[in-house]
Coordinates of C-alpha atoms and ligand atoms in Angstrom, one line a residue:
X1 CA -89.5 -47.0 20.5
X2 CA -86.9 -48.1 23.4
X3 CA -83.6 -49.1 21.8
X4 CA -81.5 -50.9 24.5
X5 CA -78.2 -51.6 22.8
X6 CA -76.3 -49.1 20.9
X7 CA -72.8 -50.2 22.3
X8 CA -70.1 -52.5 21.3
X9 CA -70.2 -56.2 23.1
X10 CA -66.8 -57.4 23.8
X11 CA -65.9 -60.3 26.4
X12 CA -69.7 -59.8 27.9
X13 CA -69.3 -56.3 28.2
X14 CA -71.3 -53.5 26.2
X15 CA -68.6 -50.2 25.8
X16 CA -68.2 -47.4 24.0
X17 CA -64.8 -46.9 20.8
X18 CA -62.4 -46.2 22.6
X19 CA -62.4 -42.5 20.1
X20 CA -65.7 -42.1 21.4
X21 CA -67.0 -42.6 17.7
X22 CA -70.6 -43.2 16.7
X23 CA -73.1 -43.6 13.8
X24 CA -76.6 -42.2 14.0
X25 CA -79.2 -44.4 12.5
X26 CA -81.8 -42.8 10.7
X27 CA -85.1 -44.3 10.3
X28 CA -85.9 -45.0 6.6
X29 CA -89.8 -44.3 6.4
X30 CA -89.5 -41.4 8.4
X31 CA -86.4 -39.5 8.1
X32 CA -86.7 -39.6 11.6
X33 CA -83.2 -39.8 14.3
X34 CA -83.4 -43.8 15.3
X35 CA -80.4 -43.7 17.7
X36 CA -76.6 -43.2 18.0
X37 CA -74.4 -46.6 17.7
X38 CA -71.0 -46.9 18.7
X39 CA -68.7 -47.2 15.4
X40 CA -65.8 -49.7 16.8
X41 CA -62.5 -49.3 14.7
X42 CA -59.4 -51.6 14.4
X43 CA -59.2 -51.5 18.5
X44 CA -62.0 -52.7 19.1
X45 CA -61.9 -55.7 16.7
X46 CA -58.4 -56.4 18.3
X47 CA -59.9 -56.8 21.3
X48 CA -63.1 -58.8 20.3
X49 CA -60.9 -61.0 18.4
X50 CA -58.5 -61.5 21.7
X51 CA -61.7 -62.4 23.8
X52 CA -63.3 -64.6 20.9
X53 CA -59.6 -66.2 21.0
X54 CA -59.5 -67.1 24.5
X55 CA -63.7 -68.4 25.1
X56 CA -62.1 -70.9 22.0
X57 CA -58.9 -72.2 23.7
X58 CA -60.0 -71.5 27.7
X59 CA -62.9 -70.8 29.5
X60 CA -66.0 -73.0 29.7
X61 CA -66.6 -72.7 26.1
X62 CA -64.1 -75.9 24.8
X63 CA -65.2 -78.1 27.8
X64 CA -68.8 -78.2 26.8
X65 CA -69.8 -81.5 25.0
X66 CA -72.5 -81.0 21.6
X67 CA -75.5 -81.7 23.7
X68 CA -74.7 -78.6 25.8
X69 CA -74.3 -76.5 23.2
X70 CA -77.3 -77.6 21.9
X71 CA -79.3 -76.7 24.4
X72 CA -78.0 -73.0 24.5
X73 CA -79.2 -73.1 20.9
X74 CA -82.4 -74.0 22.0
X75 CA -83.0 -71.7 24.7
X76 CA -81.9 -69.1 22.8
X77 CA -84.5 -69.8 19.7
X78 CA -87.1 -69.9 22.6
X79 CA -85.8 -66.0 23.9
X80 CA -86.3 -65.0 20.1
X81 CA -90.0 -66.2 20.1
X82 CA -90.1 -64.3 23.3
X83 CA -88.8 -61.1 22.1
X84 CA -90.1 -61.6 18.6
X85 CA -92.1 -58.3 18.2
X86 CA -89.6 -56.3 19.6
X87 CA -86.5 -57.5 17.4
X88 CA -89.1 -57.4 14.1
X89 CA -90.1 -53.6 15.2
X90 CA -86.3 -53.1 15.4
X91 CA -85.8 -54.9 12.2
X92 CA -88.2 -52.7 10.5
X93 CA -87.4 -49.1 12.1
X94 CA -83.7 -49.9 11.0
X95 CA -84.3 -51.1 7.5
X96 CA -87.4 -50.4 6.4
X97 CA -88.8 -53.8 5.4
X98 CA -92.3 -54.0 6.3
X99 CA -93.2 -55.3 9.6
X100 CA -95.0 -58.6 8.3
X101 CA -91.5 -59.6 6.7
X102 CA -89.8 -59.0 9.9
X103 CA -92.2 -60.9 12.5
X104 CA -94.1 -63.7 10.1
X105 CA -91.1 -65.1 8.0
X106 CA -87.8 -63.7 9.4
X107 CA -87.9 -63.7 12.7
X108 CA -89.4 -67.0 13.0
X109 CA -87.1 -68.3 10.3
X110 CA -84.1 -67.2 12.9
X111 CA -85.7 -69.0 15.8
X112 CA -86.1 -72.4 13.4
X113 CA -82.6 -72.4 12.2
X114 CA -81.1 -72.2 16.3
X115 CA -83.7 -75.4 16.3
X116 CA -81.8 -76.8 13.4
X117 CA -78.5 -76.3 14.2
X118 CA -79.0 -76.9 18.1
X119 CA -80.1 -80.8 16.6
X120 CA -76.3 -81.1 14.6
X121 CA -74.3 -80.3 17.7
X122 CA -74.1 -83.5 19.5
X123 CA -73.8 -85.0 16.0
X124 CA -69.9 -84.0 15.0
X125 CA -68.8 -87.6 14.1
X126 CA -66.0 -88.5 12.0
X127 CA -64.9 -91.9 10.7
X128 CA -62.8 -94.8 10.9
X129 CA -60.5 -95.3 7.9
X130 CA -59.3 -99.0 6.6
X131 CA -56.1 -99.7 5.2
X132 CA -52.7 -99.5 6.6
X133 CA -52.1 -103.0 8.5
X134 CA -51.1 -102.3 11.8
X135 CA -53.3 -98.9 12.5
X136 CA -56.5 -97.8 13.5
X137 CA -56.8 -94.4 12.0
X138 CA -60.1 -92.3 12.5
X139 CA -61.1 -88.4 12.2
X140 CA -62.3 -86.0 14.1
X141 CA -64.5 -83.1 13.5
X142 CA -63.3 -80.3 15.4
X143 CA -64.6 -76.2 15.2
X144 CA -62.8 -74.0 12.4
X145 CA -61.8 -71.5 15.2
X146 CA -62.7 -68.0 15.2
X147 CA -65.1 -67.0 12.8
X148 CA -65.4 -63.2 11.7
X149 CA -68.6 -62.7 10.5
X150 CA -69.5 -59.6 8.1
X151 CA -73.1 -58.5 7.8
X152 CA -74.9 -56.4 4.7
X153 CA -77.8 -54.2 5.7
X154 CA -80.7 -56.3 3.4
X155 CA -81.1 -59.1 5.9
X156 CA -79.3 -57.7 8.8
X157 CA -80.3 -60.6 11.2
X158 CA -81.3 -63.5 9.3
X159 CA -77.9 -63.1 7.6
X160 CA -76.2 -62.7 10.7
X161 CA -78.0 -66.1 12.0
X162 CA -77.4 -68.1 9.2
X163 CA -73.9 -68.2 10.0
X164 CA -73.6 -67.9 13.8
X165 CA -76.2 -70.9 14.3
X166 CA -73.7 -73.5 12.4
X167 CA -70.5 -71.8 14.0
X168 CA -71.7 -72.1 17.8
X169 CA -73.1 -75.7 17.1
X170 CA -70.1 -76.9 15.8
X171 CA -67.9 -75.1 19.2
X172 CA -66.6 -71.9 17.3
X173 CA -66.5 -68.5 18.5
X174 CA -67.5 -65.1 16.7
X175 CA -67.0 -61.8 16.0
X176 CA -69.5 -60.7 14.3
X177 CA -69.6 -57.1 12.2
X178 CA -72.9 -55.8 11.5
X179 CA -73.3 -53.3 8.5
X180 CA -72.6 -49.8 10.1
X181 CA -76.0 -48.9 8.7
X182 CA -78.2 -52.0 10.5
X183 CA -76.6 -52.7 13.5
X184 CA -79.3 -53.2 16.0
X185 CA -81.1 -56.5 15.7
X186 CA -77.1 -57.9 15.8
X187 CA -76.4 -56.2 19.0
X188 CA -80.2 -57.8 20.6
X189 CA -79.0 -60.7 19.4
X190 CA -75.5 -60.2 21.6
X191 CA -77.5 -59.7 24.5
X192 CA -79.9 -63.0 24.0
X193 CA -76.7 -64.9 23.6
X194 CA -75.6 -63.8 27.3
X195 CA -79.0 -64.1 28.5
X196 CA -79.4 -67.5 27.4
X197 CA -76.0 -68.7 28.8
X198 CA -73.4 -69.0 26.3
X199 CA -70.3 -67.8 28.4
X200 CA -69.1 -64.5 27.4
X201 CA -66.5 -64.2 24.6
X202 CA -67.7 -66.5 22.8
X203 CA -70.2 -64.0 20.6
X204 CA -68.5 -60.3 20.4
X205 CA -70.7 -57.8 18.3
X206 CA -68.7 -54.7 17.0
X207 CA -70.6 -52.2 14.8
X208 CA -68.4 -49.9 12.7
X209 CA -67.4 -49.0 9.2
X210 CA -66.3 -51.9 7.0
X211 CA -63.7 -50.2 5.9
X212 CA -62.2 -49.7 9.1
X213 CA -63.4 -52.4 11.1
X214 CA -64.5 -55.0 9.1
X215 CA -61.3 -54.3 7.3
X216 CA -59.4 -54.8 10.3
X217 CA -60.8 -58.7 11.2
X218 CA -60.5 -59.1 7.7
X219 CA -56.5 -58.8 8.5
X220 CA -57.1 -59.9 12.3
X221 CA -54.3 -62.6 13.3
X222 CA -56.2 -64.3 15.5
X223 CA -59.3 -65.3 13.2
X224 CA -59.4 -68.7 11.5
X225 CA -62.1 -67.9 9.2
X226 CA -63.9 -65.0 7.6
X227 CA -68.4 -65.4 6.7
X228 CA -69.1 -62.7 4.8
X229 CA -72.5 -61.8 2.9
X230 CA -72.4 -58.3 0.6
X231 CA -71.3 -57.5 -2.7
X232 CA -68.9 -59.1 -5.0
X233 CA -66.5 -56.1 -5.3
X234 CA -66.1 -56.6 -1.7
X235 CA -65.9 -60.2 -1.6
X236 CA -63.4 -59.8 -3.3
X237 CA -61.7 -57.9 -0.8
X238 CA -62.5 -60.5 2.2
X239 CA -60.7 -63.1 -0.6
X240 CA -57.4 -61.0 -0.9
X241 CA -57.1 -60.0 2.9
X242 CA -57.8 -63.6 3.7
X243 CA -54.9 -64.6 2.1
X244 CA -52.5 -63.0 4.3
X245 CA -53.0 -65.6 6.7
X246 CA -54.8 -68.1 4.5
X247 CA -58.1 -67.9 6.6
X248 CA -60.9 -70.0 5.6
X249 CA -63.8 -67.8 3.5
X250 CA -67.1 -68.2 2.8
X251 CA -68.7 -66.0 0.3
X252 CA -72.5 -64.8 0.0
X253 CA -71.9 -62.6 -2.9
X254 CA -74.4 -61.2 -5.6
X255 CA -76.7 -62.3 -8.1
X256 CA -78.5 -61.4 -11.0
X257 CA -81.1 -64.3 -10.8
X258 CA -82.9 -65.5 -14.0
X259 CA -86.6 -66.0 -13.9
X260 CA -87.9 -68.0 -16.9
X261 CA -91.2 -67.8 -18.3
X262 CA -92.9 -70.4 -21.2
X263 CA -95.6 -70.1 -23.1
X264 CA -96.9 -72.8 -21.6
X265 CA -97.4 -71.9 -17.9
X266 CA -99.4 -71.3 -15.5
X267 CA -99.2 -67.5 -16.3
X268 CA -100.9 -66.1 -13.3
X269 CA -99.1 -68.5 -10.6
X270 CA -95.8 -67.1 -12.5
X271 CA -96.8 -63.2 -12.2
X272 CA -97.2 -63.8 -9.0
X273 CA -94.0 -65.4 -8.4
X274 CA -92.3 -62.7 -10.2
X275 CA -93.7 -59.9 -8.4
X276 CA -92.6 -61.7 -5.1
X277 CA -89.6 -62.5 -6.6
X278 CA -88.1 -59.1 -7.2
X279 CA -90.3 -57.0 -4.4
X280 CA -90.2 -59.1 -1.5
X281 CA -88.1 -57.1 0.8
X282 CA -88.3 -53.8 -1.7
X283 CA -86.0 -55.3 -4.2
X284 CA -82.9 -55.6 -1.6
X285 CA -82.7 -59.2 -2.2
X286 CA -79.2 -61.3 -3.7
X287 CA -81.3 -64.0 -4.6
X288 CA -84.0 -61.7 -6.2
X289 CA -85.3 -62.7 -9.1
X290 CA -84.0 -59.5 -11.2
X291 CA -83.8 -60.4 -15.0
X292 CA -87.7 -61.8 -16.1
X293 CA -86.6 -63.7 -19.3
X294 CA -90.6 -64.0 -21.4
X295 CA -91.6 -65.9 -23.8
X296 CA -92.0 -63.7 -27.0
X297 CA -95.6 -64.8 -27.6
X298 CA -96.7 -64.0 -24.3
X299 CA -94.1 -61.2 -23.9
X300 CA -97.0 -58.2 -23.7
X301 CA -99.6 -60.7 -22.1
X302 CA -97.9 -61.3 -19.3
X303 CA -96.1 -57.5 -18.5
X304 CA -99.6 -56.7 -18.3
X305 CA -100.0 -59.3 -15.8
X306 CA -97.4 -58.6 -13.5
X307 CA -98.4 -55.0 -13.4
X308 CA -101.5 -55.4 -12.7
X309 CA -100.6 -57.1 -9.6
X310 CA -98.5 -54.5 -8.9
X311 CA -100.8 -52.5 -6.6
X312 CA -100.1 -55.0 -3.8
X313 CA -96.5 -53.8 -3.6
X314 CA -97.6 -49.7 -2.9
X315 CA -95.2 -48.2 -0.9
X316 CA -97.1 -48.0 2.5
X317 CA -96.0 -47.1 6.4
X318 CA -93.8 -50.7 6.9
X319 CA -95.3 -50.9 10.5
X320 CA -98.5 -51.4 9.4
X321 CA -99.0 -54.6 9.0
X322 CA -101.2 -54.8 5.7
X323 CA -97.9 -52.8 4.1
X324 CA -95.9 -55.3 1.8
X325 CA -93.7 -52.3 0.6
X326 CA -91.3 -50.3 2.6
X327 CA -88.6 -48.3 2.1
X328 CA -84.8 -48.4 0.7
X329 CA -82.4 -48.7 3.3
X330 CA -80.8 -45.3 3.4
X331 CA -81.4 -42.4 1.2
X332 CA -77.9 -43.1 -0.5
X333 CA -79.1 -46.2 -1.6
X334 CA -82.0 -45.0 -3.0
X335 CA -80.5 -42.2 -5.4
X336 CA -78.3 -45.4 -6.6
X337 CA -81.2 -47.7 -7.7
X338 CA -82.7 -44.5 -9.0
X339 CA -79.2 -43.6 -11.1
X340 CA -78.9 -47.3 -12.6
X341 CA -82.7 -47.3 -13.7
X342 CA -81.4 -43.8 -15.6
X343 CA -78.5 -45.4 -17.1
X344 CA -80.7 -48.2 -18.1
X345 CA -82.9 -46.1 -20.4
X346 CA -79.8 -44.0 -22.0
X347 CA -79.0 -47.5 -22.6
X348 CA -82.4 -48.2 -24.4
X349 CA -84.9 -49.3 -22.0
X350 CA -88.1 -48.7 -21.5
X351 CA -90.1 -47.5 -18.0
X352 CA -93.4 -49.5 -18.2
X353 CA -94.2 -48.5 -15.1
X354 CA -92.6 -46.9 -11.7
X355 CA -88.9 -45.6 -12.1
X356 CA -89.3 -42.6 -9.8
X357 CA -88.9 -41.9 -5.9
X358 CA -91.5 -41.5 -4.0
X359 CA -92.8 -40.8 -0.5
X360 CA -95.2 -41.8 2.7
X361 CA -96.9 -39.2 4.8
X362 CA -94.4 -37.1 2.7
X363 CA -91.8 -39.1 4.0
X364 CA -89.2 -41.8 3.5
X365 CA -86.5 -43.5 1.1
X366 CA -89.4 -44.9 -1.1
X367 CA -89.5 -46.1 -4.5
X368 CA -92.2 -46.8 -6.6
X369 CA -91.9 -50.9 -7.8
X370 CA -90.3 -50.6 -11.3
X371 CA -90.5 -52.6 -14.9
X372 CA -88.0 -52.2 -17.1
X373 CA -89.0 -53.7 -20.8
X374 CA -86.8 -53.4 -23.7
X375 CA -84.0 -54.4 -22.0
X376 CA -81.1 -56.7 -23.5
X377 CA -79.2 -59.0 -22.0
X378 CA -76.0 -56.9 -22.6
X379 CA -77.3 -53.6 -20.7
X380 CA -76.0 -53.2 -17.7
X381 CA -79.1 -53.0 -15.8
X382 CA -78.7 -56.8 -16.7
X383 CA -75.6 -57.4 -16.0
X384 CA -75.0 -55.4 -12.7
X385 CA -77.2 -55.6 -9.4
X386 CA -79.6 -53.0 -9.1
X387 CA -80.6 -54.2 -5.3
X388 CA -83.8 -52.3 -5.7
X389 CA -87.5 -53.1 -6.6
X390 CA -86.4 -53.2 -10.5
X391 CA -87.6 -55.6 -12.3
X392 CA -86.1 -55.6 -16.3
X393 CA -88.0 -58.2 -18.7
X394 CA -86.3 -59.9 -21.6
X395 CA -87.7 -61.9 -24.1
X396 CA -87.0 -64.9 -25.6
X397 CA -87.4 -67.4 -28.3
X398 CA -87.0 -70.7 -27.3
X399 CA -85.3 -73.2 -24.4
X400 CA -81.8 -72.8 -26.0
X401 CA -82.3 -69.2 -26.1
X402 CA -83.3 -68.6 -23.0
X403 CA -80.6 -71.2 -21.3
X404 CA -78.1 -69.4 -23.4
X405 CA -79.3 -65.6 -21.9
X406 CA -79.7 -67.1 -18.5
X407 CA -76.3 -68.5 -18.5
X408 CA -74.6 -65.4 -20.1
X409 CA -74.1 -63.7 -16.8
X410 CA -71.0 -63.5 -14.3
X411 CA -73.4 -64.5 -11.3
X412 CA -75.3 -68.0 -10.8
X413 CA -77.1 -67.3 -7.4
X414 CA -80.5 -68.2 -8.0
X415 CA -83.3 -68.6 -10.8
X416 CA -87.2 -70.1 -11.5
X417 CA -88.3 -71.7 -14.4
X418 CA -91.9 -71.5 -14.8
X419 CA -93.7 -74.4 -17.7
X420 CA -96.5 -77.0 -17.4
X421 CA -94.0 -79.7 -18.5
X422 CA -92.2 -80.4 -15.3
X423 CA -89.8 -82.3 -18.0
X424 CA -89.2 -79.3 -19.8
X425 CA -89.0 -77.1 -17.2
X426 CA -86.5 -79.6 -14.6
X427 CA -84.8 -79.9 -18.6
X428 CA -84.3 -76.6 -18.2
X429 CA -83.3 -76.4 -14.5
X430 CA -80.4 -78.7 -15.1
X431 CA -78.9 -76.7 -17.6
X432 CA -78.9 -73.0 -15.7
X433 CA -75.3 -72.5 -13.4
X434 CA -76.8 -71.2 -10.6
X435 CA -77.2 -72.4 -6.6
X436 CA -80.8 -72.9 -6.3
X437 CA -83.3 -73.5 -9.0
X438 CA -87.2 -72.8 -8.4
X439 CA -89.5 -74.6 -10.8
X440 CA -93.2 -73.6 -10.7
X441 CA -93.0 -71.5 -7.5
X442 CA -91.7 -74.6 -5.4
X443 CA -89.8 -73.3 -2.4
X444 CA -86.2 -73.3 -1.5
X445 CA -86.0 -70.4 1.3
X446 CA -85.7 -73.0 3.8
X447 CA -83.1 -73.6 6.8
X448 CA -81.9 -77.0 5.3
X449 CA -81.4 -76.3 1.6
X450 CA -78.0 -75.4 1.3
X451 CA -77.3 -71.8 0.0
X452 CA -74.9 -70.3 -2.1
X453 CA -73.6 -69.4 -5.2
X454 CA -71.8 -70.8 -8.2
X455 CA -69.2 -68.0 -10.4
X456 CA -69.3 -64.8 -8.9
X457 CA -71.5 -64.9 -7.2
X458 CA -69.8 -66.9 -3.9
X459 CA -68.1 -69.8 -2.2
X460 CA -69.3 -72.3 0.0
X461 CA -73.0 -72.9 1.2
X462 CA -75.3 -71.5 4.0
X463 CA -77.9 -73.8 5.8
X464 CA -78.4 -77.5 5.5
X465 CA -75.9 -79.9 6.4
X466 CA -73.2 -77.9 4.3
X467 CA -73.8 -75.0 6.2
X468 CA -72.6 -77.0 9.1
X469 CA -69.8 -78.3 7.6
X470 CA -68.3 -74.7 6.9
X471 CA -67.9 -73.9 10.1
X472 CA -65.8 -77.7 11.0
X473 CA -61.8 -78.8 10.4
X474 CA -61.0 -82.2 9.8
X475 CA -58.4 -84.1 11.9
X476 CA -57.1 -87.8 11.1
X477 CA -55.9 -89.6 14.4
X478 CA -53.6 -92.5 13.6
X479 CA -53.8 -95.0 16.5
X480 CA -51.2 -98.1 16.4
X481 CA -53.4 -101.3 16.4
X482 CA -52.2 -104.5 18.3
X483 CA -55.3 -106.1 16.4
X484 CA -54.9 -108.6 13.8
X485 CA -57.4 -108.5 10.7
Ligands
LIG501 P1 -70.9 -54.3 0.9 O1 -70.4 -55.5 0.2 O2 -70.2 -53.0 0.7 O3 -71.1 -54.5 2.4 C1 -71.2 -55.8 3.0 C2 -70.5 -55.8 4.4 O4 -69.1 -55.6 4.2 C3 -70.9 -54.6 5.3 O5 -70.9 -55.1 6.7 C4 -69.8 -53.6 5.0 O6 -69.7 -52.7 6.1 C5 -68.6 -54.5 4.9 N1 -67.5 -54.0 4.2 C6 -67.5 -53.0 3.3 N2 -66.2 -52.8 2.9 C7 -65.4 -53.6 3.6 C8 -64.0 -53.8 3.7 N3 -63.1 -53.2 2.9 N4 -63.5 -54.8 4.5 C9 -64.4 -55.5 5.3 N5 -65.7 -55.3 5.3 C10 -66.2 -54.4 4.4 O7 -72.4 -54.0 0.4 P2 -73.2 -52.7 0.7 O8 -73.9 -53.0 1.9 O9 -72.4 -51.4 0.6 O10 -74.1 -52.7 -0.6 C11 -73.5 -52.4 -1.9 C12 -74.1 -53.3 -3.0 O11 -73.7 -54.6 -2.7 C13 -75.6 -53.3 -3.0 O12 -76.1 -52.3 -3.7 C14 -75.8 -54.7 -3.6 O13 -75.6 -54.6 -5.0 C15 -74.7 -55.5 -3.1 N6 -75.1 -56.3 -1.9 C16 -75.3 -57.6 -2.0 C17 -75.7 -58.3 -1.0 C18 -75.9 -59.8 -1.1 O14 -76.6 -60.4 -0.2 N7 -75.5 -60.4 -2.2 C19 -76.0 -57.8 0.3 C20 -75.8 -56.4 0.4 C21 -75.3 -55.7 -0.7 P3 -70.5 -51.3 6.1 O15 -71.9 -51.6 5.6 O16 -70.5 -51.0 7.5 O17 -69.7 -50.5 5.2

């Protein structure tokens, strides 16, 4: 396949690091060379950070009222439906999620949420505020500045998109940092943005290590605020750098999402649901729906279930598009999920089925889809992300109980609750900390529910209206008023 743009994008231009650096990409199913990227380091971010700097404060960039911007957003949704096959083939070469992921629900998703956003950017108002005889006092809502944006390798687009939409709508500028391993459909995306008009500078794309680079617009002067979606461990980082200059953060971080099972559902509808829910996207998933927390009566019932729908998550070619199974990322990855499934069964647990590599045509990162039973909420396949297609049951005995296990866990990302009482179940739903709360396979991956995480697992929200408001300042004008109340 023809990959176009393997270079850095800085102030409209595509160049090489300065050092000459690169980073070959390796194609996950295959094993195969995908391409050499350029690896920017701490020069390069200077100088994408510069050029973000000045499309913010000159340029064409500040002069262009919502409805403008707006329209860019539009157009460039409409080059993404043009384009979509190729940027879902590059999607899928680079990170190994099967093609049908990439061109029916991500790809698409990207061109709604420039739709969505491109609708909030003539609507920045602000408010007139009562109360001190003798003024007329209002706010404005004005862009955040310069947003750094740092990218994982699971979603290396849609991630990228749910932060870039909100920021241009509401007049920022970017530089975004795509995951040295998944760089491509970031740099596409770099291009589009030229191509559809929005003036150069404003979106800079510089691949490279996070440790150098992202590192380096982690401590950038010139950036106002940092986006960043990954682990916790590094979140942490992006919090402690930040504070040098107290930038603004938002946080994607991980999760370790319950999925609660009753007696009393609709225990097909909820195998299916949990299948989806920990091997959409070969397990590489924040919000994925990693601890399965059974009912003890219908503990064996409904393993059996769930595996026997297994078959529908073989690992397969992920360019064909009957595969629902790709890949790991990179090989590294791989031997990691591999090594915590190990450590999960010195620990005590069980391989019902899976727990072993596995291979295509001979080929590829593959895993086979995993269930761990026997495992405790205490084990650290529980407590730590595996990021892989691992799925470790628990039981339980009752709705404390299973509130109580839910709840005992550092992250609060995401979670389903699955009962034919909606009463009990929403009962349930109330009392689990997490962002987003499923009941009965209702639907939240959608661009306006907010997104985000409660403890560790982040800060702030993605998508929705308070996805928009991330990316805005407040300013209170104080007028002096000649009218009399
Ligand atoms: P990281 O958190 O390490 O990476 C996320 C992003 O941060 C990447 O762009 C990475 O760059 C960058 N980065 C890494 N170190 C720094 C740094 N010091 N300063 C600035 N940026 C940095 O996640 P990984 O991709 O390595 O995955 C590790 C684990 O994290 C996974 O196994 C999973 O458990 C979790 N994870 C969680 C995600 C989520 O959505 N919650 C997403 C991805 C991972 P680069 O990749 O180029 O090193």
């Amino acid at each position: 396949m023809e990959i176009k743009y393997t270079q850095i994008l800085i102030n409209g231009e595509w160049v090489n690091a300065a050092d000459g650096a690169t980073h070959t990409l390796i194609n996950p199913a295959t094993e195969e060379k995908l391409c050499d990227v350029a690896s920017g380091g701490a020069g390069e971010i200077e100088a994408a950070v510069a050029s973000s700097r000045a499309a913010l404060e000159t340029g064409a960039w500040p002069k262009m009222d919502g409805g403008t911007r707006g329209r860019l957003l539009w157009k460039l949704a409409d080059l993404f439906e043009r384009d979509l096959m190729e940027i879902a083939r590059l999607e899928t070469a680079n990170q190994g999620k099967p093609i049908f992921e990439s061109s029916k629900i991500e790809v698409p998703f990207v061109a709604s949420i420039f739709r969505y956003y491109a609708g909030w950017a003539d609507k920045l108002g602000g408010e007139t505020i009562p109360g001190i005889p003798g003024f007329l006092n209002y706010t404005l809502r004005e862009p955040v500045g310069v947003v750094g944006m740092i990218i994982p390798w699971n979603f290396p687009l849609l991630l990228t998109v749910w932060k870039l939409a909100p920021a241009l709508a509401a007049g920022c500028t970017a530089v975004i940092k795509p995951s040295e391993a998944t760089p491509l459909t970031a740099l596409k995306l770099g291009a589009l943005c030229l191509e559809a008009g929005i003036p150069a500078g404003v979106v800079n794309v510089v691949p490279g290590r996070g440790s150098v680079a992202g590192q380096a617009l982690l401590d950038a002067r010139g950036v106002d605020k940092i986006a960043f979606t990954g682990s916790t461990e590094v979140g942490r980082t992006v919090m402690k750098s930040a504070a040098g200059t107290i930038k603004r953060v938002s946080l994607e971080l991980g999760g370790k999402s319950p999925n609660i099972v009753f007696a009393d559902a609709k225990l097909d509808a909820a195998a299916n649901g949990a299948c989806s829910g920990i091997f959409y996207n070969k397990g590489e998933v924040c919000a994925a729906g990693s601890r399965l927390f059974v009912e003890k009566k219908v503990h064996d019932e409904f393993v059996e279930m769930v595996r026997g729908k297994m078959t529908r998550y073989s690992p397969g070619d992920p360019m064909d598009d009957k595969t629902r199974f790709g890949p790991q990322v990179t090989k590294q990855h791989r031997d990691s999920v591999l090594a915590k499934v190990a450590a999960g069964v010195r620990e005590g647990a069980t391989i019902t089925i899976g727990g072993k590599a596995a291979a295509v045509n001979g080929k590829g990162f593959f895993l086979e889809p995993t269930i761990l039973t026997g495992v405790r909420n205490d084990m650290e396949v529980a407590r730590e992300e595996i990021f892989g297609p691992v799925l470790c049951v628990i039981p339980f005995s009752d709705d404390d109980d299973a509130v109580r296990i839910a709840n005992r866990s550092q992250y609060g990302l995401s979670g389903a609750v699955h009962s034919a009482s909606t009463e009990r179940a929403l009962a349930v739903a109330r009392r689990i900390r997490t962002g987003t709360l499923s009941v009965n396979g209702a639907q939240w991956f959608h661009v306006d529910n907010p997104f985000g995480g409660y403890k560790q697992s982040g800060v702030g929200r993605e998508n929705g209206r308070l996805g928009f408001e991330e990316y805005l300042e407040t300013k209170v004008i104080a007028l002096p008023s000649e009218a009399k109340p």
